PDB file of C-alpha atoms in Angstrom:
ATOM      1  CA  MET O1440     -60.068 -50.213 110.462  1.00  0.00           C
ATOM      2  CA  LYS O1441     -58.503 -46.805 109.874  1.00  0.00           C
ATOM      3  CA  VAL O1442     -60.940 -43.968 110.476  1.00  0.00           C
ATOM      4  CA  ASP O1443     -60.438 -40.686 108.622  1.00  0.00           C
ATOM      5  CA  LEU O1444     -60.677 -38.228 111.502  1.00  0.00           C
ATOM      6  CA  ASN O1445     -61.217 -35.303 109.133  1.00  0.00           C
ATOM      7  CA  VAL O1446     -64.420 -36.984 107.993  1.00  0.00           C
ATOM      8  CA  VAL O1447     -65.451 -37.482 111.634  1.00  0.00           C
ATOM      9  CA  ALA O1448     -64.714 -33.818 112.405  1.00  0.00           C
ATOM     10  CA  ASP O1449     -66.686 -32.641 109.367  1.00  0.00           C
ATOM     11  CA  LEU O1450     -69.572 -34.906 110.335  1.00  0.00           C
ATOM     12  CA  LEU O1451     -69.605 -33.527 113.887  1.00  0.00           C
ATOM     13  CA  THR O1452     -69.469 -29.952 112.586  1.00  0.00           C
ATOM     14  CA  THR O1453     -72.376 -30.614 110.230  1.00  0.00           C
ATOM     15  CA  LEU O1454     -74.387 -32.230 113.021  1.00  0.00           C
ATOM     16  CA  SER O1455     -73.645 -29.257 115.299  1.00  0.00           C
ATOM     17  CA  LEU O1456     -75.148 -26.953 112.665  1.00  0.00           C
ATOM     18  CA  VAL O1457     -78.447 -28.845 112.554  1.00  0.00           C
ATOM     19  CA  ALA O1458     -78.605 -29.646 116.284  1.00  0.00           C
ATOM     20  CA  PRO O1459     -80.126 -26.264 117.273  1.00  0.00           C
ATOM     21  CA  LEU O1460     -83.188 -27.312 115.271  1.00  0.00           C
ATOM     22  CA  THR O1461     -83.657 -30.462 117.373  1.00  0.00           C
ATOM     23  CA  PRO O1462     -85.408 -30.764 120.755  1.00  0.00           C
ATOM     24  CA  ALA O1463     -81.928 -30.792 122.412  1.00  0.00           C
ATOM     25  CA  PRO O1464     -80.263 -27.575 121.227  1.00  0.00           C
ATOM     26  CA  GLN O1465     -77.415 -27.966 123.781  1.00  0.00           C
ATOM     27  CA  LEU O1466     -76.241 -30.841 121.621  1.00  0.00           C
ATOM     28  CA  ALA O1467     -74.870 -28.275 119.138  1.00  0.00           C
ATOM     29  CA  GLU O1468     -72.317 -27.077 121.674  1.00  0.00           C
ATOM     30  CA  VAL O1469     -71.270 -30.635 122.531  1.00  0.00           C
ATOM     31  CA  LEU O1470     -70.860 -31.539 118.870  1.00  0.00           C
ATOM     32  CA  ALA O1471     -68.917 -28.370 118.081  1.00  0.00           C
ATOM     33  CA  TYR O1472     -66.580 -29.113 121.019  1.00  0.00           C
ATOM     34  CA  GLY O1473     -66.206 -32.656 119.747  1.00  0.00           C
ATOM     35  CA  ALA O1474     -65.302 -31.489 116.246  1.00  0.00           C
ATOM     36  CA  GLN O1475     -62.597 -29.193 117.678  1.00  0.00           C
ATOM     37  CA  LEU O1476     -61.203 -32.026 119.775  1.00  0.00           C
ATOM     38  CA  VAL O1477     -61.061 -34.398 116.818  1.00  0.00           C
ATOM     39  CA  ARG O1478     -59.273 -31.803 114.651  1.00  0.00           C
ATOM     40  CA  LEU O1479     -56.674 -31.123 117.346  1.00  0.00           C
ATOM     41  CA  GLY O1480     -56.096 -34.866 117.809  1.00  0.00           C
ATOM     42  CA  GLU O1481     -55.816 -35.380 114.070  1.00  0.00           C
ATOM     43  CA  GLU O1482     -53.219 -32.613 113.745  1.00  0.00           C
ATOM     44  CA  ALA O1483     -51.123 -34.045 116.590  1.00  0.00           C
ATOM     45  CA  ASN O1484     -51.392 -37.552 115.119  1.00  0.00           C
ATOM     46  CA  ALA O1485     -50.225 -36.316 111.716  1.00  0.00           C
ATOM     47  CA  ARG O1486     -47.203 -34.627 113.285  1.00  0.00           C
ATOM     48  CA  ARG O1487     -46.482 -37.765 115.286  1.00  0.00           C
ATOM     49  CA  GLU O1488     -46.537 -39.839 112.105  1.00  0.00           C
ATOM     50  CA  VAL O1489     -43.808 -37.580 110.715  1.00  0.00           C
ATOM     51  CA  LEU O1490     -41.824 -38.037 113.932  1.00  0.00           C
ATOM     52  CA  LEU O1491     -42.334 -41.797 113.765  1.00  0.00           C
ATOM     53  CA  ALA O1492     -40.943 -41.835 110.217  1.00  0.00           C
ATOM     54  CA  GLN O1493     -37.905 -39.897 111.462  1.00  0.00           C
ATOM     55  CA  VAL O1494     -37.330 -42.353 114.325  1.00  0.00           C
ATOM     56  CA  ASN O1495     -37.650 -45.314 111.976  1.00  0.00           C
ATOM     57  CA  THR O1496     -34.900 -43.769 109.844  1.00  0.00           C
ATOM     58  CA  TRP O1497     -32.661 -43.288 112.908  1.00  0.00           C
ATOM     59  CA  VAL O1498     -33.212 -46.907 113.956  1.00  0.00           C
ATOM     60  CA  LYS O1499     -32.617 -48.237 110.439  1.00  0.00           C
ATOM     61  CA  GLU O1500     -29.427 -46.215 110.069  1.00  0.00           C
ATOM     62  CA  LYS O1501     -28.332 -46.969 113.661  1.00  0.00           C
ATOM     63  CA  ARG O1502     -27.901 -43.321 114.591  1.00  0.00           C
ATOM     64  CA  GLY O1503     -29.612 -40.474 116.413  1.00  0.00           C
ATOM     65  CA  PRO O1504     -31.006 -37.200 115.097  1.00  0.00           C
ATOM     66  CA  THR O1505     -28.684 -35.145 112.869  1.00  0.00           C
ATOM     67  CA  GLN O1506     -27.526 -31.647 113.807  1.00  0.00           C
ATOM     68  CA  ALA O1507     -29.929 -30.244 111.199  1.00  0.00           C
ATOM     69  CA  GLU O1508     -32.849 -32.133 112.767  1.00  0.00           C
ATOM     70  CA  LEU O1509     -31.853 -30.938 116.242  1.00  0.00           C
ATOM     71  CA  ASP O1510     -31.519 -27.371 114.947  1.00  0.00           C
ATOM     72  CA  LEU O1511     -35.023 -27.582 113.463  1.00  0.00           C
ATOM     73  CA  PHE O1512     -36.470 -28.935 116.732  1.00  0.00           C
ATOM     74  CA  LYS O1513     -34.752 -26.074 118.559  1.00  0.00           C
ATOM     75  CA  SER O1514     -35.909 -23.310 116.248  1.00  0.00           C
ATOM     76  CA  ASP O1515     -39.490 -24.641 116.466  1.00  0.00           C
ATOM     77  CA  ARG O1516     -39.170 -24.925 120.243  1.00  0.00           C
ATOM     78  CA  ASP O1517     -37.928 -21.340 120.594  1.00  0.00           C
ATOM     79  CA  ARG O1518     -40.540 -19.918 118.216  1.00  0.00           C
ATOM     80  CA  LEU O1519     -43.417 -21.745 119.917  1.00  0.00           C
ATOM     81  CA  ASP O1520     -42.163 -20.743 123.378  1.00  0.00           C
ATOM     82  CA  LEU O1521     -42.122 -17.111 122.276  1.00  0.00           C
ATOM     83  CA  GLU O1522     -45.725 -17.410 121.078  1.00  0.00           C
ATOM     84  CA  LEU O1523     -46.669 -19.171 124.321  1.00  0.00           C
ATOM     85  CA  ALA O1524     -45.005 -16.379 126.352  1.00  0.00           C
ATOM     86  CA  THR O1525     -47.062 -13.724 124.528  1.00  0.00           C
ATOM     87  CA  LEU O1526     -50.213 -15.777 125.056  1.00  0.00           C
ATOM     88  CA  GLU O1527     -49.378 -16.257 128.738  1.00  0.00           C
ATOM     89  CA  SER O1528     -49.211 -12.467 129.244  1.00  0.00           C
ATOM     90  CA  GLN O1529     -52.558 -12.014 127.463  1.00  0.00           C
ATOM     91  CA  LEU O1530     -54.228 -14.752 129.513  1.00  0.00           C
ATOM     92  CA  LYS O1531     -52.925 -13.277 132.769  1.00  0.00           C
ATOM     93  CA  GLY O1532     -54.644 -10.048 131.781  1.00  0.00           C
ATOM     94  CA  LEU O1533     -57.918 -11.906 131.201  1.00  0.00           C
ATOM     95  CA  GLN O1534     -57.952 -13.589 134.607  1.00  0.00           C
ATOM     96  CA  PRO O1535     -60.797 -12.518 136.897  1.00  0.00           C
TER      97      PRO O1535
ATOM     98  CA  MET I 928     -77.012 -31.767 132.633  1.00  0.00           C
ATOM     99  CA  LEU I 929     -75.079 -30.130 129.821  1.00  0.00           C
ATOM    100  CA  ASN I 930     -71.794 -30.705 131.657  1.00  0.00           C
ATOM    101  CA  SER I 931     -72.423 -34.412 132.149  1.00  0.00           C
ATOM    102  CA  THR I 932     -73.591 -34.804 128.540  1.00  0.00           C
ATOM    103  CA  ARG I 933     -70.531 -32.918 127.347  1.00  0.00           C
ATOM    104  CA  ALA I 934     -68.231 -34.994 129.563  1.00  0.00           C
ATOM    105  CA  ALA I 935     -69.743 -38.255 128.283  1.00  0.00           C
ATOM    106  CA  ALA I 936     -69.475 -37.129 124.663  1.00  0.00           C
ATOM    107  CA  LEU I 937     -65.886 -35.996 125.087  1.00  0.00           C
ATOM    108  CA  PHE I 938     -64.929 -39.182 126.897  1.00  0.00           C
ATOM    109  CA  ALA I 939     -66.390 -41.236 124.052  1.00  0.00           C
ATOM    110  CA  LEU I 940     -64.547 -39.107 121.516  1.00  0.00           C
ATOM    111  CA  TRP I 941     -61.301 -39.385 123.388  1.00  0.00           C
ATOM    112  CA  LEU I 942     -61.650 -43.176 123.514  1.00  0.00           C
ATOM    113  CA  MET I 943     -62.258 -43.142 119.772  1.00  0.00           C
ATOM    114  CA  LEU I 944     -59.205 -40.964 119.203  1.00  0.00           C
ATOM    115  CA  ALA I 945     -57.078 -43.192 121.380  1.00  0.00           C
ATOM    116  CA  GLY I 946     -58.191 -46.235 119.425  1.00  0.00           C
ATOM    117  CA  CYS I 947     -57.693 -44.618 116.022  1.00  0.00           C
ATOM    118  CA  GLY I 948     -54.127 -43.571 116.099  1.00  0.00           C
ATOM    119  CA  VAL I 949     -51.728 -44.451 118.851  1.00  0.00           C
ATOM    120  CA  PHE I 950     -48.243 -43.646 117.694  1.00  0.00           C
ATOM    121  CA  GLU I 951     -45.468 -44.376 120.113  1.00  0.00           C
ATOM    122  CA  PRO I 952     -42.221 -43.193 118.556  1.00  0.00           C
ATOM    123  CA  TYR I 953     -40.651 -43.481 122.016  1.00  0.00           C
ATOM    124  CA  ARG I 954     -41.239 -47.256 121.975  1.00  0.00           C
ATOM    125  CA  VAL I 955     -39.702 -47.536 118.510  1.00  0.00           C
ATOM    126  CA  ALA I 956     -36.499 -45.750 119.569  1.00  0.00           C
ATOM    127  CA  GLN I 957     -33.761 -48.195 120.536  1.00  0.00           C
ATOM    128  CA  THR I 958     -31.045 -46.018 122.058  1.00  0.00           C
ATOM    129  CA  THR I 959     -30.919 -43.206 124.604  1.00  0.00           C
ATOM    130  CA  GLU I 960     -29.831 -40.884 121.799  1.00  0.00           C
ATOM    131  CA  GLN I 961     -32.909 -41.788 119.730  1.00  0.00           C
ATOM    132  CA  ARG I 962     -35.209 -41.537 122.759  1.00  0.00           C
ATOM    133  CA  ALA I 963     -33.830 -38.054 123.465  1.00  0.00           C
ATOM    134  CA  GLY I 964     -34.609 -37.076 119.861  1.00  0.00           C
ATOM    135  CA  VAL I 965     -38.160 -38.434 120.176  1.00  0.00           C
ATOM    136  CA  LEU I 966     -38.753 -36.434 123.365  1.00  0.00           C
ATOM    137  CA  LEU I 967     -37.554 -33.239 121.679  1.00  0.00           C
ATOM    138  CA  GLY I 968     -39.817 -33.849 118.655  1.00  0.00           C
ATOM    139  CA  ASP I 969     -42.758 -34.795 120.869  1.00  0.00           C
ATOM    140  CA  PHE I 970     -42.273 -31.651 122.946  1.00  0.00           C
ATOM    141  CA  ASN I 971     -42.707 -29.533 119.793  1.00  0.00           C
ATOM    142  CA  ILE I 972     -46.009 -31.318 119.127  1.00  0.00           C
ATOM    143  CA  TYR I 973     -47.210 -30.629 122.672  1.00  0.00           C
ATOM    144  CA  GLN I 974     -46.080 -27.000 122.472  1.00  0.00           C
ATOM    145  CA  GLN I 975     -48.167 -26.574 119.310  1.00  0.00           C
ATOM    146  CA  ALA I 976     -51.171 -28.279 120.913  1.00  0.00           C
ATOM    147  CA  SER I 977     -50.755 -26.118 124.051  1.00  0.00           C
ATOM    148  CA  LEU I 978     -50.805 -23.038 121.860  1.00  0.00           C
ATOM    149  CA  SER I 979     -54.038 -24.233 120.195  1.00  0.00           C
ATOM    150  CA  VAL I 980     -55.695 -24.904 123.558  1.00  0.00           C
ATOM    151  CA  GLY I 981     -54.372 -21.592 124.956  1.00  0.00           C
ATOM    152  CA  GLN I 982     -55.892 -19.687 122.031  1.00  0.00           C
ATOM    153  CA  ASN I 983     -59.241 -21.468 122.284  1.00  0.00           C
ATOM    154  CA  ALA I 984     -61.791 -19.063 123.743  1.00  0.00           C
ATOM    155  CA  ALA I 985     -64.146 -21.988 124.445  1.00  0.00           C
ATOM    156  CA  VAL I 986     -61.789 -23.211 127.199  1.00  0.00           C
ATOM    157  CA  PRO I 987     -61.903 -21.429 130.599  1.00  0.00           C
ATOM    158  CA  VAL I 988     -59.068 -18.892 131.012  1.00  0.00           C
ATOM    159  CA  THR I 989     -57.657 -20.575 134.130  1.00  0.00           C
ATOM    160  CA  ILE I 990     -57.267 -23.881 132.272  1.00  0.00           C
ATOM    161  CA  ARG I 991     -55.785 -22.188 129.196  1.00  0.00           C
ATOM    162  CA  LEU I 992     -53.270 -20.405 131.421  1.00  0.00           C
ATOM    163  CA  LYS I 993     -52.393 -23.629 133.238  1.00  0.00           C
ATOM    164  CA  VAL I 994     -51.719 -25.454 129.970  1.00  0.00           C
ATOM    165  CA  VAL I 995     -49.606 -22.611 128.578  1.00  0.00           C
ATOM    166  CA  GLN I 996     -47.583 -22.337 131.799  1.00  0.00           C
ATOM    167  CA  ALA I 997     -46.985 -26.112 131.886  1.00  0.00           C
ATOM    168  CA  ALA I 998     -45.682 -25.993 128.314  1.00  0.00           C
ATOM    169  CA  ARG I 999     -43.394 -23.085 129.168  1.00  0.00           C
ATOM    170  CA  ALA I1000     -42.139 -24.822 132.339  1.00  0.00           C
ATOM    171  CA  ALA I1001     -41.030 -27.884 130.360  1.00  0.00           C
ATOM    172  CA  LYS I1002     -39.006 -25.763 127.920  1.00  0.00           C
ATOM    173  CA  ALA I1003     -35.884 -25.409 130.108  1.00  0.00           C
ATOM    174  CA  PRO I1004     -35.542 -29.191 130.708  1.00  0.00           C
ATOM    175  CA  ALA I1005     -36.059 -29.724 126.953  1.00  0.00           C
ATOM    176  CA  ASP I1006     -33.215 -27.264 126.260  1.00  0.00           C
ATOM    177  CA  GLN I1007     -31.010 -29.123 128.765  1.00  0.00           C
ATOM    178  CA  LEU I1008     -31.854 -32.416 127.084  1.00  0.00           C
ATOM    179  CA  ASP I1009     -30.941 -30.903 123.718  1.00  0.00           C
ATOM    180  CA  ALA I1010     -27.600 -29.653 125.100  1.00  0.00           C
ATOM    181  CA  ALA I1011     -26.828 -33.064 126.649  1.00  0.00           C
ATOM    182  CA  LEU I1012     -27.627 -34.818 123.371  1.00  0.00           C
ATOM    183  CA  ARG I1013     -25.407 -32.487 121.346  1.00  0.00           C
ATOM    184  CA  GLU I1014     -22.571 -32.926 123.862  1.00  0.00           C
ATOM    185  CA  TYR I1015     -22.929 -36.719 123.661  1.00  0.00           C
ATOM    186  CA  GLN I1016     -22.804 -36.617 119.863  1.00  0.00           C
ATOM    187  CA  ASP I1017     -19.737 -34.320 119.903  1.00  0.00           C
ATOM    188  CA  ILE I1018     -17.810 -36.608 122.247  1.00  0.00           C
ATOM    189  CA  ARG I1019     -18.764 -39.681 120.239  1.00  0.00           C
ATOM    190  CA  VAL I1020     -17.327 -38.081 117.114  1.00  0.00           C
ATOM    191  CA  GLN I1021     -14.177 -37.164 119.053  1.00  0.00           C
ATOM    192  CA  ILE I1022     -13.803 -40.789 120.185  1.00  0.00           C
ATOM    193  CA  LEU I1023     -14.191 -42.033 116.636  1.00  0.00           C
ATOM    194  CA  THR I1024     -11.398 -39.680 115.579  1.00  0.00           C
ATOM    195  CA  GLY I1025      -9.257 -40.629 118.583  1.00  0.00           C
ATOM    196  CA  GLN I1026      -9.494 -37.212 120.205  1.00  0.00           C
ATOM    197  CA  SER I1027     -11.289 -38.244 123.373  1.00  0.00           C
ATOM    198  CA  ALA I1028     -11.420 -41.085 125.876  1.00  0.00           C
ATOM    199  CA  ASP I1029     -14.162 -43.663 126.460  1.00  0.00           C
ATOM    200  CA  GLU I1030     -14.456 -42.367 130.012  1.00  0.00           C
ATOM    201  CA  LYS I1031     -15.664 -39.032 128.750  1.00  0.00           C
ATOM    202  CA  LEU I1032     -18.273 -40.740 126.563  1.00  0.00           C
ATOM    203  CA  ARG I1033     -19.543 -42.644 129.592  1.00  0.00           C
ATOM    204  CA  ALA I1034     -19.876 -39.352 131.508  1.00  0.00           C
ATOM    205  CA  VAL I1035     -21.829 -37.577 128.755  1.00  0.00           C
ATOM    206  CA  SER I1036     -23.889 -40.717 128.142  1.00  0.00           C
ATOM    207  CA  ASP I1037     -24.874 -40.784 131.832  1.00  0.00           C
ATOM    208  CA  ASN I1038     -25.703 -37.087 131.629  1.00  0.00           C
ATOM    209  CA  LEU I1039     -27.893 -37.664 128.557  1.00  0.00           C
ATOM    210  CA  GLU I1040     -29.676 -40.549 130.280  1.00  0.00           C
ATOM    211  CA  ARG I1041     -30.284 -38.312 133.314  1.00  0.00           C
ATOM    212  CA  TRP I1042     -31.917 -35.601 131.174  1.00  0.00           C
ATOM    213  CA  VAL I1043     -34.051 -38.167 129.324  1.00  0.00           C
ATOM    214  CA  VAL I1044     -35.289 -39.409 132.710  1.00  0.00           C
ATOM    215  CA  GLU I1045     -35.801 -35.803 133.888  1.00  0.00           C
ATOM    216  CA  ALA I1046     -37.574 -34.475 130.790  1.00  0.00           C
ATOM    217  CA  ARG I1047     -39.753 -37.491 129.947  1.00  0.00           C
ATOM    218  CA  PRO I1048     -42.313 -37.185 132.791  1.00  0.00           C
ATOM    219  CA  LEU I1049     -42.567 -33.399 132.252  1.00  0.00           C
ATOM    220  CA  ILE I1050     -43.369 -33.850 128.577  1.00  0.00           C
ATOM    221  CA  GLU I1051     -45.735 -36.778 129.230  1.00  0.00           C
ATOM    222  CA  ASP I1052     -47.529 -34.835 131.990  1.00  0.00           C
ATOM    223  CA  LEU I1053     -48.016 -32.007 129.522  1.00  0.00           C
ATOM    224  CA  GLY I1054     -49.721 -34.499 127.205  1.00  0.00           C
ATOM    225  CA  VAL I1055     -52.031 -35.639 130.016  1.00  0.00           C
ATOM    226  CA  LEU I1056     -52.853 -32.038 130.933  1.00  0.00           C
ATOM    227  CA  LEU I1057     -53.629 -31.253 127.295  1.00  0.00           C
ATOM    228  CA  ARG I1058     -56.006 -34.194 127.003  1.00  0.00           C
ATOM    229  CA  ARG I1059     -57.862 -32.993 130.083  1.00  0.00           C
ATOM    230  CA  ALA I1060     -57.963 -29.377 128.931  1.00  0.00           C
ATOM    231  CA  GLN I1061     -59.179 -29.885 125.393  1.00  0.00           C
ATOM    232  CA  PRO I1062     -62.742 -28.639 124.946  1.00  0.00           C
TER     233      PRO I1062
END
């Protein structure tokens, strides 16, 4: 059975909103964390599905990635590394 | 109490996630060239996820920093893998056009294989670290 993780994430978010009204208010934090985790997993899974489709094409056509695909991987890699470098500097400043 | 409840809830969620969508493009790939491409694509996914975790104020700063630094540390091997793959593809084209020898293809093929072996655990470890760090 295929579960729609967006529905699960929305459900967890909704539950986290009503949890403070229950006898176990800490549950809200747990549910909110859970919703974040599900969304992150869903995003990665969606991107992996795209990658899987690419690989299936390579296998079917008995070839590897094209130069254009490699160039796209590289530009994404460089852009994300730049963002990670900026974030790294900020986090170092936040360290106790 | 909250920590153990949170840990149990997250473990259950992670099990659910693992059961819902396990995509293994690496297993689908049939050649070293294709496996190298999968690793490069997968690394982008992990970089993006590392950025999300690193920006998440709900995660302790030390863990966010660790995840971000692990993603940055794997970048150089990924670049080397990319260079080895491009070199392999160049030589293969040269062989097809009679401009290079099979020996040279074997050398660049070995080099590509070496970088796949080198980069794979780094990228997979990043995935493991991300799973542990997610809130």
